[in-house]
Coordinates of C-alpha atoms in Angstrom, one line a residue:
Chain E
X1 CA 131.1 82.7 69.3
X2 CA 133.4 85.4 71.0
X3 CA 132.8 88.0 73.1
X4 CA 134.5 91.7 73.3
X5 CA 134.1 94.2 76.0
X6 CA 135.3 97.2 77.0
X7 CA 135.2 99.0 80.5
X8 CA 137.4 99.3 83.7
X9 CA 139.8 97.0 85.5
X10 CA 140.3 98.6 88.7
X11 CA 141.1 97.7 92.4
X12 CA 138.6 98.1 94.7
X13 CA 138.5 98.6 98.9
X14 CA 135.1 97.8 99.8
X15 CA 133.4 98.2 103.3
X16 CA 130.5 96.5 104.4
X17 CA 128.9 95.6 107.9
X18 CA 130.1 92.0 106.9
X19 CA 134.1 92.8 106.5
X20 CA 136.3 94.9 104.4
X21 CA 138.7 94.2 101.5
X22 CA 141.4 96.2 100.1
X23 CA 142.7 96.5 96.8
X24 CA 140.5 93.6 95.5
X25 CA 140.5 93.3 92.0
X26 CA 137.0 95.1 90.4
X27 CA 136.0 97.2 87.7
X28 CA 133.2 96.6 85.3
X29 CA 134.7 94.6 82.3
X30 CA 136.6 92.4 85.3
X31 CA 133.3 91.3 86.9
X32 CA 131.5 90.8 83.3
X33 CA 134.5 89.2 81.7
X34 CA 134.8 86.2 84.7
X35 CA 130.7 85.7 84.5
X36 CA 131.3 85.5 80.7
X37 CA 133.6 83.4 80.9
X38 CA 131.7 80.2 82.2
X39 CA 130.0 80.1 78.9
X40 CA 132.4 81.3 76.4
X41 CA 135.9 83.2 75.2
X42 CA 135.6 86.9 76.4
X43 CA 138.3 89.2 75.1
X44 CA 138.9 92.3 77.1
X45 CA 139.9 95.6 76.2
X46 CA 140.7 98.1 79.6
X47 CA 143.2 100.2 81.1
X48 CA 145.5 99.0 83.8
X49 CA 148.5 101.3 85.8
X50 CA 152.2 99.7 86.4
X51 CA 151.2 98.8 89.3
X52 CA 148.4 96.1 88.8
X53 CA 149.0 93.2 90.5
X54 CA 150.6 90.4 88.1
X55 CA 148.0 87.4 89.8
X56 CA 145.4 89.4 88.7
X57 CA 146.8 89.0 85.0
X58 CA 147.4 85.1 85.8
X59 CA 144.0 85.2 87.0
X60 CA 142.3 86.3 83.8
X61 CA 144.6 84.1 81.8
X62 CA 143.3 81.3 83.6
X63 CA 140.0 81.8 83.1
X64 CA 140.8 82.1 79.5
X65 CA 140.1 85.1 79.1
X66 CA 142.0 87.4 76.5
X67 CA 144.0 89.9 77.4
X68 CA 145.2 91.1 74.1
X69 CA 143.5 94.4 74.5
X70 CA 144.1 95.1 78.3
X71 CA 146.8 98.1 77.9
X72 CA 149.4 98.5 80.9
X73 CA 149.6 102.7 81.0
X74 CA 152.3 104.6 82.7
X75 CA 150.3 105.6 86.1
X76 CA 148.4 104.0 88.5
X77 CA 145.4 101.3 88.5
X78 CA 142.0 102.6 88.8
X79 CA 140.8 103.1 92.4
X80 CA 137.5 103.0 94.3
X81 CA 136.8 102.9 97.8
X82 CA 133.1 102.7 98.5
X83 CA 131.1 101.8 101.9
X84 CA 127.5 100.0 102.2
X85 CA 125.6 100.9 105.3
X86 CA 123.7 97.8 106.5
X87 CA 120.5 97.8 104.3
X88 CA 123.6 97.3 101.3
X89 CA 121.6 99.0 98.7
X90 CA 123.6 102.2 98.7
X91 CA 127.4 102.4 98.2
X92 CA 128.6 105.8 99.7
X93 CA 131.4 106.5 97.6
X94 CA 134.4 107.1 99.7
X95 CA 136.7 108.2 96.8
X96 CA 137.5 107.5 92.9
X97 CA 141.2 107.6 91.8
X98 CA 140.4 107.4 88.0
X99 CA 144.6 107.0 87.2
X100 CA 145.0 105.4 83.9
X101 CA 141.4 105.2 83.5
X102 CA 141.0 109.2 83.4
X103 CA 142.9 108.8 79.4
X104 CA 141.2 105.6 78.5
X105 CA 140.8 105.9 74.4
X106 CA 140.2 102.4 73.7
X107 CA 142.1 100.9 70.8
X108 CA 140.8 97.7 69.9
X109 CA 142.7 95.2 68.5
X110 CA 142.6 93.8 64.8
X111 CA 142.0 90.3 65.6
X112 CA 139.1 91.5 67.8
X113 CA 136.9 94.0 65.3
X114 CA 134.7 91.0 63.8
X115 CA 133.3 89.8 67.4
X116 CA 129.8 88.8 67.4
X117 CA 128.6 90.4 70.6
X118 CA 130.0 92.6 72.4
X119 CA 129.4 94.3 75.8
X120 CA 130.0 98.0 77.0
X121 CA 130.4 98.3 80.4
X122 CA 129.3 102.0 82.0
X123 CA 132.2 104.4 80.6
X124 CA 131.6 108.0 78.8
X125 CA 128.8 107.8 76.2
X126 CA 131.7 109.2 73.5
X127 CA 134.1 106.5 74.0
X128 CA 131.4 103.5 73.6
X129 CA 130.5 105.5 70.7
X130 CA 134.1 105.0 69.1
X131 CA 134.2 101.3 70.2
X132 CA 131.6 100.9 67.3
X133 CA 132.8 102.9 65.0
X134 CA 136.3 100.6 64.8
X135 CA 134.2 97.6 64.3
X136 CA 132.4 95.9 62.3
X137 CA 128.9 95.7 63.7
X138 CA 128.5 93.2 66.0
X139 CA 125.3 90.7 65.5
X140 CA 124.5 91.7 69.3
X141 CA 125.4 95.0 71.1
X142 CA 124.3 95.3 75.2
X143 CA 125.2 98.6 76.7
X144 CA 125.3 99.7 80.1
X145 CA 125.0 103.5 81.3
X146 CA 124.8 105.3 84.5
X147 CA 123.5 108.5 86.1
X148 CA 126.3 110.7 85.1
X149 CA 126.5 110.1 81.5
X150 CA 122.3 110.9 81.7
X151 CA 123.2 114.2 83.5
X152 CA 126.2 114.9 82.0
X153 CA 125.9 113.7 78.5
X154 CA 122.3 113.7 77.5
X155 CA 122.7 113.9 73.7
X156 CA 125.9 111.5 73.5
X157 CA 124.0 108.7 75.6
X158 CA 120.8 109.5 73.5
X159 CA 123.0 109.3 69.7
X160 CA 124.7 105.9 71.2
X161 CA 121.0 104.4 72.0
X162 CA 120.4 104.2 68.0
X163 CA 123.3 102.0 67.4
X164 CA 122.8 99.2 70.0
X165 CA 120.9 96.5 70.9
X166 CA 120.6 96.4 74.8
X167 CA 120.5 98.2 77.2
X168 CA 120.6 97.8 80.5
X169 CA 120.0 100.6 83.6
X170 CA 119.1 100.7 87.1
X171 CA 115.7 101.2 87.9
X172 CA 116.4 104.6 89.3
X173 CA 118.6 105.5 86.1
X174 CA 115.5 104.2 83.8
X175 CA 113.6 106.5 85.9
X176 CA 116.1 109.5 85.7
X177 CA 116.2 109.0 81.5
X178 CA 112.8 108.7 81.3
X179 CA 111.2 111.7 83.3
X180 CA 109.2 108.6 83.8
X181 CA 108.3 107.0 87.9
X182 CA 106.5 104.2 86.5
X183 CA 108.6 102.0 84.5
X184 CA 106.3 100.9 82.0
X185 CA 106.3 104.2 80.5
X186 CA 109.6 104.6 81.6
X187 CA 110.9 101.6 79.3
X188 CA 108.4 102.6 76.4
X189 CA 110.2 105.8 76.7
X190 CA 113.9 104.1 76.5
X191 CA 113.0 102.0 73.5
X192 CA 111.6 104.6 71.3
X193 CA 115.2 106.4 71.3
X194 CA 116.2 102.9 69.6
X195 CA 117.5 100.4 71.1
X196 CA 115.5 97.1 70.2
X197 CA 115.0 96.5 74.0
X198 CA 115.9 97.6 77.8
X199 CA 116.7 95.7 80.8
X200 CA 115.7 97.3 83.6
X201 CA 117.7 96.1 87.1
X202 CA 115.4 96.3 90.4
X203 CA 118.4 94.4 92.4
X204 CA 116.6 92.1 95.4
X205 CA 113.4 92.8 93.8
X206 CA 114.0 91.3 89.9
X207 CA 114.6 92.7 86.4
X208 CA 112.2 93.7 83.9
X209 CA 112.8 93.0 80.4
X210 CA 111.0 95.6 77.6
X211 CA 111.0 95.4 74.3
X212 CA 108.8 97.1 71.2
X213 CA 106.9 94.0 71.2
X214 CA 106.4 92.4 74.7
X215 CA 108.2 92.6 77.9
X216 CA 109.1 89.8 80.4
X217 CA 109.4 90.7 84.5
X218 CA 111.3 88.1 86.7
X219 CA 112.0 88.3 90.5
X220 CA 115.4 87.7 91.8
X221 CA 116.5 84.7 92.9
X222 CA 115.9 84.6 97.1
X223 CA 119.1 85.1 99.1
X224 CA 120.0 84.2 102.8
X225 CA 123.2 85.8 102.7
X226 CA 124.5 89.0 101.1
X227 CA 127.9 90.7 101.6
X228 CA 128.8 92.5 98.8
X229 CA 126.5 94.2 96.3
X230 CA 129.6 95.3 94.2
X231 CA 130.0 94.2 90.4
X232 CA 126.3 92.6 90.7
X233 CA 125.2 94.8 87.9
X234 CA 127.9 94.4 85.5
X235 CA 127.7 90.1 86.9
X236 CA 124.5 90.0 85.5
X237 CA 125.1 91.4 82.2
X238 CA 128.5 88.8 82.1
X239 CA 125.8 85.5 82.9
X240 CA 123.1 87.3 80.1
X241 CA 125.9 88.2 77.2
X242 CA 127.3 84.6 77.9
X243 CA 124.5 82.9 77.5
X244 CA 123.4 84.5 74.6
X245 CA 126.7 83.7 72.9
X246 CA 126.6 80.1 73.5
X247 CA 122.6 80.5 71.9
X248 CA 121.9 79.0 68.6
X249 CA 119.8 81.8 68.5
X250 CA 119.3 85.2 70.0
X251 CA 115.5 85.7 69.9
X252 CA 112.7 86.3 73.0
X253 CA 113.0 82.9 74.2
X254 CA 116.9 82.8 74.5
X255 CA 116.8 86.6 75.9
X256 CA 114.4 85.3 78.8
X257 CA 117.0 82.4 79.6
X258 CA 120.0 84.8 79.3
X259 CA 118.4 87.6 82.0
X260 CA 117.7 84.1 84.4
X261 CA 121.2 83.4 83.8
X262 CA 122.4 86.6 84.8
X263 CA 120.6 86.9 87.9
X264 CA 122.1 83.6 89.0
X265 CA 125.4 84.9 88.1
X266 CA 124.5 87.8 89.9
X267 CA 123.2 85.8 93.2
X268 CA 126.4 84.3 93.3
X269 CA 128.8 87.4 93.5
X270 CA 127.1 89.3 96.2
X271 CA 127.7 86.4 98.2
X272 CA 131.4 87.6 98.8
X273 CA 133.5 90.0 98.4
X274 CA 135.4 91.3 95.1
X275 CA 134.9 88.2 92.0
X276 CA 135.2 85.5 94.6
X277 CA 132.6 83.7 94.9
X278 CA 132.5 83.4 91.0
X279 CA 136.0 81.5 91.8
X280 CA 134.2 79.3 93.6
X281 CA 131.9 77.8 91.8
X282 CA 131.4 75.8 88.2
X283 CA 128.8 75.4 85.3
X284 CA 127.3 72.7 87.6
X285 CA 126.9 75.0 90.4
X286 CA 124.9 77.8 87.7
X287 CA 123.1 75.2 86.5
X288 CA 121.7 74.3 89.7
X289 CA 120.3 77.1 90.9
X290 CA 119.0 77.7 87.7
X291 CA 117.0 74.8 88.3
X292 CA 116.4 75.7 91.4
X293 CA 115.2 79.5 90.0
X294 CA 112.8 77.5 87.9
X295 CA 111.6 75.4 90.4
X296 CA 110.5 78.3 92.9
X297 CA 109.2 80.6 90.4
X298 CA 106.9 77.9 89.1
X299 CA 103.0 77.9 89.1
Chain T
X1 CA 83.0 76.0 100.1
X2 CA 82.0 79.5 101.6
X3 CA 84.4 81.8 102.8
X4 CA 84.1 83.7 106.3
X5 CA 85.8 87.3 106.4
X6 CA 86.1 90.0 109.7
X7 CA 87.3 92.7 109.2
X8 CA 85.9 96.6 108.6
X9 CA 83.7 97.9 106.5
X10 CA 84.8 101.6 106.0
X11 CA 84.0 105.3 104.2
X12 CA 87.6 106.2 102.6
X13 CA 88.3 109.5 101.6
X14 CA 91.5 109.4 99.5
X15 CA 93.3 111.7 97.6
X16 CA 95.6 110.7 94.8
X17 CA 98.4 112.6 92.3
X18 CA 95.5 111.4 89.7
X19 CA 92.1 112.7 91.8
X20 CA 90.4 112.7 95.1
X21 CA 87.1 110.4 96.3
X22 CA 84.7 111.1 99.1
X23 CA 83.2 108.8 101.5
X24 CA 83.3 105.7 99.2
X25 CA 83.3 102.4 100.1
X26 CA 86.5 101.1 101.5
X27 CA 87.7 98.8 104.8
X28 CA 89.4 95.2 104.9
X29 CA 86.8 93.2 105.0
X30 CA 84.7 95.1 101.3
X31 CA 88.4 94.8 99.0
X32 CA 88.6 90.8 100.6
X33 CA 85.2 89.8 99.9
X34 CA 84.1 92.3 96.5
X35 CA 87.7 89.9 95.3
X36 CA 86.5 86.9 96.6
X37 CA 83.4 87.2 95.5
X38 CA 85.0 86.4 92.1
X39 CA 85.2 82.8 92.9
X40 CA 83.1 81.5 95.5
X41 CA 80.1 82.5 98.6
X42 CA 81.5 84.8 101.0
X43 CA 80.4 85.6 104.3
X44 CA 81.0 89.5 106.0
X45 CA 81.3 89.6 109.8
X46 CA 81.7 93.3 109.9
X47 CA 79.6 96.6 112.0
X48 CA 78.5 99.8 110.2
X49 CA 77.1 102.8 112.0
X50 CA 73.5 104.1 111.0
X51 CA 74.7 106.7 108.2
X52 CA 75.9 103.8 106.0
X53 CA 74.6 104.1 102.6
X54 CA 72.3 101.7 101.8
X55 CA 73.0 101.3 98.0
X56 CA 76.7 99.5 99.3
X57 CA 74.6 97.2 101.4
X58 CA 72.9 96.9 97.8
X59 CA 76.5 96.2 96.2
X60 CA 76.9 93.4 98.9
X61 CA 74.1 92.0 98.1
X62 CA 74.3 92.2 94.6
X63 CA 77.2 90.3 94.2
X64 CA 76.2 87.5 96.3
X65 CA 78.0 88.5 99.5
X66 CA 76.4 87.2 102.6
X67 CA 75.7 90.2 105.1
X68 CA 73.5 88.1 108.3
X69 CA 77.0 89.0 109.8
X70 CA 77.1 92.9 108.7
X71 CA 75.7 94.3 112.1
X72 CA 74.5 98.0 112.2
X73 CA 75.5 99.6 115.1
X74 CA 74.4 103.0 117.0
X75 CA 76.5 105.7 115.9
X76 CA 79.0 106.5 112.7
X77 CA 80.4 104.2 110.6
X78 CA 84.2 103.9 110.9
X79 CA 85.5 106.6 108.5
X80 CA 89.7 107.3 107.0
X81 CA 90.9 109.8 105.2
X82 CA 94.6 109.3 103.5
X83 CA 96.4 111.0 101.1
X84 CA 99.3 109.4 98.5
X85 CA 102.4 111.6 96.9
X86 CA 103.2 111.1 93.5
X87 CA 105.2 107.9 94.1
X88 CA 101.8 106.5 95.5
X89 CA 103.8 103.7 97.9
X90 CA 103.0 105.6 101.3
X91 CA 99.4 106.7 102.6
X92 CA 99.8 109.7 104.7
X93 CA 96.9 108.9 107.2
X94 CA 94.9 112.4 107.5
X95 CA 92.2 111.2 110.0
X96 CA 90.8 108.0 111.2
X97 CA 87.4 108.1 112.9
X98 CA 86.9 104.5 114.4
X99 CA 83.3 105.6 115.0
X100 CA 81.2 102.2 115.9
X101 CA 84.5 100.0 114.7
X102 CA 85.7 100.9 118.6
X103 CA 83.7 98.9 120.1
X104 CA 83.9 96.2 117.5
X105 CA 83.0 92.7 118.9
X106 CA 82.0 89.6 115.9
X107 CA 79.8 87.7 116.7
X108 CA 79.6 84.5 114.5
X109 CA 76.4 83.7 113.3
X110 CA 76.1 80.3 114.0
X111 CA 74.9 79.4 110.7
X112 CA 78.9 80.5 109.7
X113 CA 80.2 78.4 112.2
X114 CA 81.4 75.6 110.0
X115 CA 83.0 77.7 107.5
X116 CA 85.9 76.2 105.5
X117 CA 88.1 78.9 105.0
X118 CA 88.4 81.9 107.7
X119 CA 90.0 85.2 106.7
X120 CA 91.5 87.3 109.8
X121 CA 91.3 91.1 108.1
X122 CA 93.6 93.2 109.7
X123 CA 92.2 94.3 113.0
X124 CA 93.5 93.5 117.0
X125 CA 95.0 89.9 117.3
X126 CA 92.8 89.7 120.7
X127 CA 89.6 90.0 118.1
X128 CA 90.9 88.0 115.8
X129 CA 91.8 85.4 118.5
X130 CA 88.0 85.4 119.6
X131 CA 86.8 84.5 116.3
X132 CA 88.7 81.6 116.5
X133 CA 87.3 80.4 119.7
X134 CA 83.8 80.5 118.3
X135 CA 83.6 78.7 115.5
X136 CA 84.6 75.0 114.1
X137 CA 88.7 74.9 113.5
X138 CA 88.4 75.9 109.8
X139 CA 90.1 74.5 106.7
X140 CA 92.7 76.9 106.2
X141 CA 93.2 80.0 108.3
X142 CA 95.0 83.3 106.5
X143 CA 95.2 86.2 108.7
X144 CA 96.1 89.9 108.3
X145 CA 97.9 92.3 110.6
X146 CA 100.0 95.4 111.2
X147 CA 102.5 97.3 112.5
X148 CA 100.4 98.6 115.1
X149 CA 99.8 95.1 116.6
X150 CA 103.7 94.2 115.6
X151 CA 104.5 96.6 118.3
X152 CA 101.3 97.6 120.4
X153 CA 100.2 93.9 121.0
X154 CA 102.6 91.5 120.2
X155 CA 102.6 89.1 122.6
X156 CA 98.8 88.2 121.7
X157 CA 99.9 88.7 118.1
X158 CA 102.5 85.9 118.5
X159 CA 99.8 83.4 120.6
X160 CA 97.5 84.1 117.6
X161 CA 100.3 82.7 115.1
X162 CA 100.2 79.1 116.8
X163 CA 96.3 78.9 115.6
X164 CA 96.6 80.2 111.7
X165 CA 98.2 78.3 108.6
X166 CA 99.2 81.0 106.3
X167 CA 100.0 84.8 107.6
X168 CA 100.4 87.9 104.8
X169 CA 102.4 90.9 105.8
X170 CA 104.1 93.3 103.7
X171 CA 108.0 93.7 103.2
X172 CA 108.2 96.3 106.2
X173 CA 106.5 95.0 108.6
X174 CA 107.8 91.0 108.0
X175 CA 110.9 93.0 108.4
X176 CA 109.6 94.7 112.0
X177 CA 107.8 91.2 113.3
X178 CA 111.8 89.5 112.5
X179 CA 113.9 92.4 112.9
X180 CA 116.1 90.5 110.1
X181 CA 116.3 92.9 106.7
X182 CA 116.2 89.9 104.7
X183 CA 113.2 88.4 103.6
X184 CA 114.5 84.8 103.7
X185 CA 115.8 85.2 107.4
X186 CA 112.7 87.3 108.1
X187 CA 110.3 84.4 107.0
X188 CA 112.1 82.1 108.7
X189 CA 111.8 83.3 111.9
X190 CA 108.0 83.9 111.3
X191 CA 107.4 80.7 110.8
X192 CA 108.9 79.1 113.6
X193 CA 106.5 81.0 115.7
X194 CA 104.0 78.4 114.1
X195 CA 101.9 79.5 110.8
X196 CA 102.2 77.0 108.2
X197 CA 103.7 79.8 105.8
X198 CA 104.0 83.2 105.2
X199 CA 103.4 85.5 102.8
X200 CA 105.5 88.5 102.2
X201 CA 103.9 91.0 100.4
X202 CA 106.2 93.5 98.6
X203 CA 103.6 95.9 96.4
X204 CA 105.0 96.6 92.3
X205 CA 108.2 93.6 93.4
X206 CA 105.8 91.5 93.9
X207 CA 105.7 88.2 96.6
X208 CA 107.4 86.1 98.4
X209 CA 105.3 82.8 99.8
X210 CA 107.4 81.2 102.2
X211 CA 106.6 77.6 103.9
X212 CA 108.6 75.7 106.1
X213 CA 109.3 73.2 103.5
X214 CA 109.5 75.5 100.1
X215 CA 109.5 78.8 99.0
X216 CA 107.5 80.3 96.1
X217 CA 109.2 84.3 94.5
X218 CA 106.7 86.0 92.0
X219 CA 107.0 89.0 90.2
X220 CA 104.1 92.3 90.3
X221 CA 102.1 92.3 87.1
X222 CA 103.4 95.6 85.8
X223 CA 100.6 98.0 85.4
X224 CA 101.1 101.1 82.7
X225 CA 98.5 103.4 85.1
X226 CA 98.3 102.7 89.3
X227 CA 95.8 105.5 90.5
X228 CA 95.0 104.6 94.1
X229 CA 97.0 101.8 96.0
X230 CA 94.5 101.6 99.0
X231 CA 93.0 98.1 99.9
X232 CA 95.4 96.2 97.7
X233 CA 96.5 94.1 100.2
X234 CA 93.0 92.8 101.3
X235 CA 92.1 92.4 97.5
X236 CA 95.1 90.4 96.7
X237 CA 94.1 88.3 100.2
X238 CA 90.7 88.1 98.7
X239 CA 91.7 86.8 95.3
X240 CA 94.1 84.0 96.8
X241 CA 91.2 82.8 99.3
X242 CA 88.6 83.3 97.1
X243 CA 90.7 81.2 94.3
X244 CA 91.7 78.4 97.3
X245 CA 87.8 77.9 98.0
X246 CA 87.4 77.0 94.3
X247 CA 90.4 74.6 94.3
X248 CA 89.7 70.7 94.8
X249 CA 92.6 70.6 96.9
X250 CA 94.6 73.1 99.4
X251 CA 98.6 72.4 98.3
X252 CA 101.5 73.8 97.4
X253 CA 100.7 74.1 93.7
X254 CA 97.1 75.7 94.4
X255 CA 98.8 77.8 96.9
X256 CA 101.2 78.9 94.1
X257 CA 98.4 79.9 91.6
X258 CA 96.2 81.5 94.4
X259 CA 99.2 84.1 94.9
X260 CA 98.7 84.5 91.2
X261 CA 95.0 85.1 91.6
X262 CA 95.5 87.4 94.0
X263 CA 98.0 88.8 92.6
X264 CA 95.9 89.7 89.7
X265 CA 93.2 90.9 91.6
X266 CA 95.2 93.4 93.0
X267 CA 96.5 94.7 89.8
X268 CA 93.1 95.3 89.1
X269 CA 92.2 97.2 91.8
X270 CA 94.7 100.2 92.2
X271 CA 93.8 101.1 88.5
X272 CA 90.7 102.7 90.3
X273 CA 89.3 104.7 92.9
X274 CA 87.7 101.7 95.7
X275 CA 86.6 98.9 94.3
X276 CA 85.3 99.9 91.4
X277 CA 87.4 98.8 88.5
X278 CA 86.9 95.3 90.4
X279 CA 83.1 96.4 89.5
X280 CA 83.7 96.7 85.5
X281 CA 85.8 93.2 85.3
X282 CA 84.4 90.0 84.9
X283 CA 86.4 86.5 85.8
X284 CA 87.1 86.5 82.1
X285 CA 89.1 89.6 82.4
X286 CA 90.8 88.0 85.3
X287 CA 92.0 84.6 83.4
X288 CA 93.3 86.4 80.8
X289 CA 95.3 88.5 82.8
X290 CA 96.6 85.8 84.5
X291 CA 97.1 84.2 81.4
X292 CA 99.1 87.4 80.1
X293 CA 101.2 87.1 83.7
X294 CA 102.1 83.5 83.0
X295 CA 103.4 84.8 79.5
X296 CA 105.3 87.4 80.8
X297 CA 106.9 85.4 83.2
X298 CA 107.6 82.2 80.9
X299 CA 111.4 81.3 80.5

């Protein structure tokens, strides 16, 4: 199968007690479309400025991923500048030069409207909205959201939630929806706006994955060293999506696999900065720790 | 086998978001051994002042738990009073009477001697220490502690972590003993100061069982109501012990399950005030929620 999504490309300058980098390539659909991409063809629709770096392009085409619906605007890249104190569960935002990104109407292209899953990444409510409505609707749809949109646009994130499959928040953000502290109730809550399940994201401490008929709670996978928390969340949903398009079928038992997967992906890229680590690394390496994940989560 | 616990026997006050309780039965030693009671003969080492209620000593006995160790001292029994907020994760300590716990000295009774498997309730390392030196090295070892000891008495802490095999502490204070914020670093460095293992007790995230040779992550079981969180730890202690006793053999696989157990018990026991929903449940109840857990946590 194939898989669409549609977020940011941006360039990133990230501080963290381990090192800094600047202008390292980041955004949403970036860090899902190279986790995605060790399982099958991602196409990507995003925004970039004139001035995105042309080995960032390369880079993507490399990893075979399409690039048919990334749009070069007049203006400048997306930029974010964020800082992690050393308990790296915070990012202090330092600043947010939307650019290009500010007038994002995505567009997507013809040869794209009939892909079997698709993924959007954390942008306004209203524009993931009119990704479905130029498509044809897609056998899987995984959604991610964030505590803006649930401030700022309520109703639009809550008329979205009937047309998709998936969705994935923090735990604080699944909190924040729901009025809800325990997130039991919290993800009963979630469902019952319609989507057929949520995936709640607890970081170091696991996911928890709740649908109308049963739920399934994993830890994450144990790390020694972490650097950068950045793109883990939209890493994660790159290793599930993946997965699940390489699936014979998408059903409970493939879901559980796919939300393992994604936290290996997601153990990976917090071991360096930016996508690097993900460069790093082959199928053989995800399928190890896999193993390994089953190994020490076995009793 | 038969189990040996010291530790307190207490009269908890607590007030939670969901009600208050007065005077009921609480302390270390009551959550271990009501939990391990579940599975196998335990033993209480434990003093009480003259006011105790005799219908707990009734409880005790009713359920089999040996009290030739329960001494009743002159004076109050040792008495706390806490108070949780709605997110029910701190205690906020409003008085702690010690009363005849002060002056706290076990004696063994000889006839518990040779017990198999020791449990070290959280109380001074130089007490737990003297336990030690009066009875028959045991089976398997599991001690408790704090951090009050981390940092009041840490030296005799550290001596007393050459003579135990497996050491629970929760995520803050495996954090304090190490001074490493992560949990894989943190454990390591417990180890080397010579338990067999470590477990790392993280409260809804669940645990992380850490040996020098392996490593074991498990996920809560995720509860819909949580009404008071007090003596979870020494319930979840009690289960894993109490489970351990039962085993034919002490190993890395029974060690896995007996997190499970206790695990389990614990869940139990924060849906009510004390120990009593551990009073309503049966060990049927108990197997199939572990057998619900291992479904949940299937991939």
């Amino acid at each position: 199968m194939s898989i669409l999504v549609v977020g940011s490309v941006a360039l990133d300058s990230v501080e963290t007690p381990f090192g800094k980098r600047e202008e390292a390539l980041g955004g949403s659909a970036t860090y899902f479309s190279v986790a995605a991409s060790f399982f099958d063809k991602v196409n990507l629709v995003a925004t970039v400025g004139e001035d995105f770096p042309e080995r960032y392009i390369a880079l993507f085409k490399n990893r075979g991923i399409g690039i048919d619906g990334l749009v070069t605007a007049k203006g400048k890249t997306f930029r974010w500048k964020g800082k992690y104190d050393y308990d790296l569960n915070t990012a202090h935002t330092i600043y947010t030069h939307l650019n290009v990104f500010e007038h994002f109407k995505p567009v997507i292209p013809k040869h794209f409207k009939k892909s079997p899953l698709l993924f959007l990444a954390n942008i306004d409510p209203d524009i993931q909205y009119s990704v479905l409505k130029q498509i044809r609707r897609p056998k899987l749809v995984v959604c991610d959201s964030m505590n803006y949109w649930i401030e700022n646009k309520r109703k639009e994130l809550e008329r979205l939630l009937g047309k998709i499959d998936i969705l994935l928040l923090n735990e604080a953000e699944a909190r924040q929806f729901s009025g809800e502290s325990n997130l039991m109730k919290a993800a009963q809550l979630i469902v019952s706006f319609g989507p057929k399940a949520v995936v709640i994201k607890k970081g170091e401490h696991g996911v928890i994955y709740f649908s109308k008929d049963s739920h399934f709670v994993a830890p994450a996978y144990l790390l020694e060293s972490l650097y950068d928390p950045t793109g883990a969340g939209d890493t994660f949903a790159g290793g599930m999506v993946g997965f699940l398009s390489k699936s014979r079928e998408i059903n409970e038992s493939s879901i559980r696999k796919s939300i393992i997967y994604g936290s290996i992906l997601a153990s990976f890229v917090v071991e360096d900065f930016s996508i690097n680590r993900m460069l790093d690394i082959t199928m053989k390496d995800i399928r190890a720790r896999y193993e390994h994940f089953r190994k020490i989560t076995k009793f």
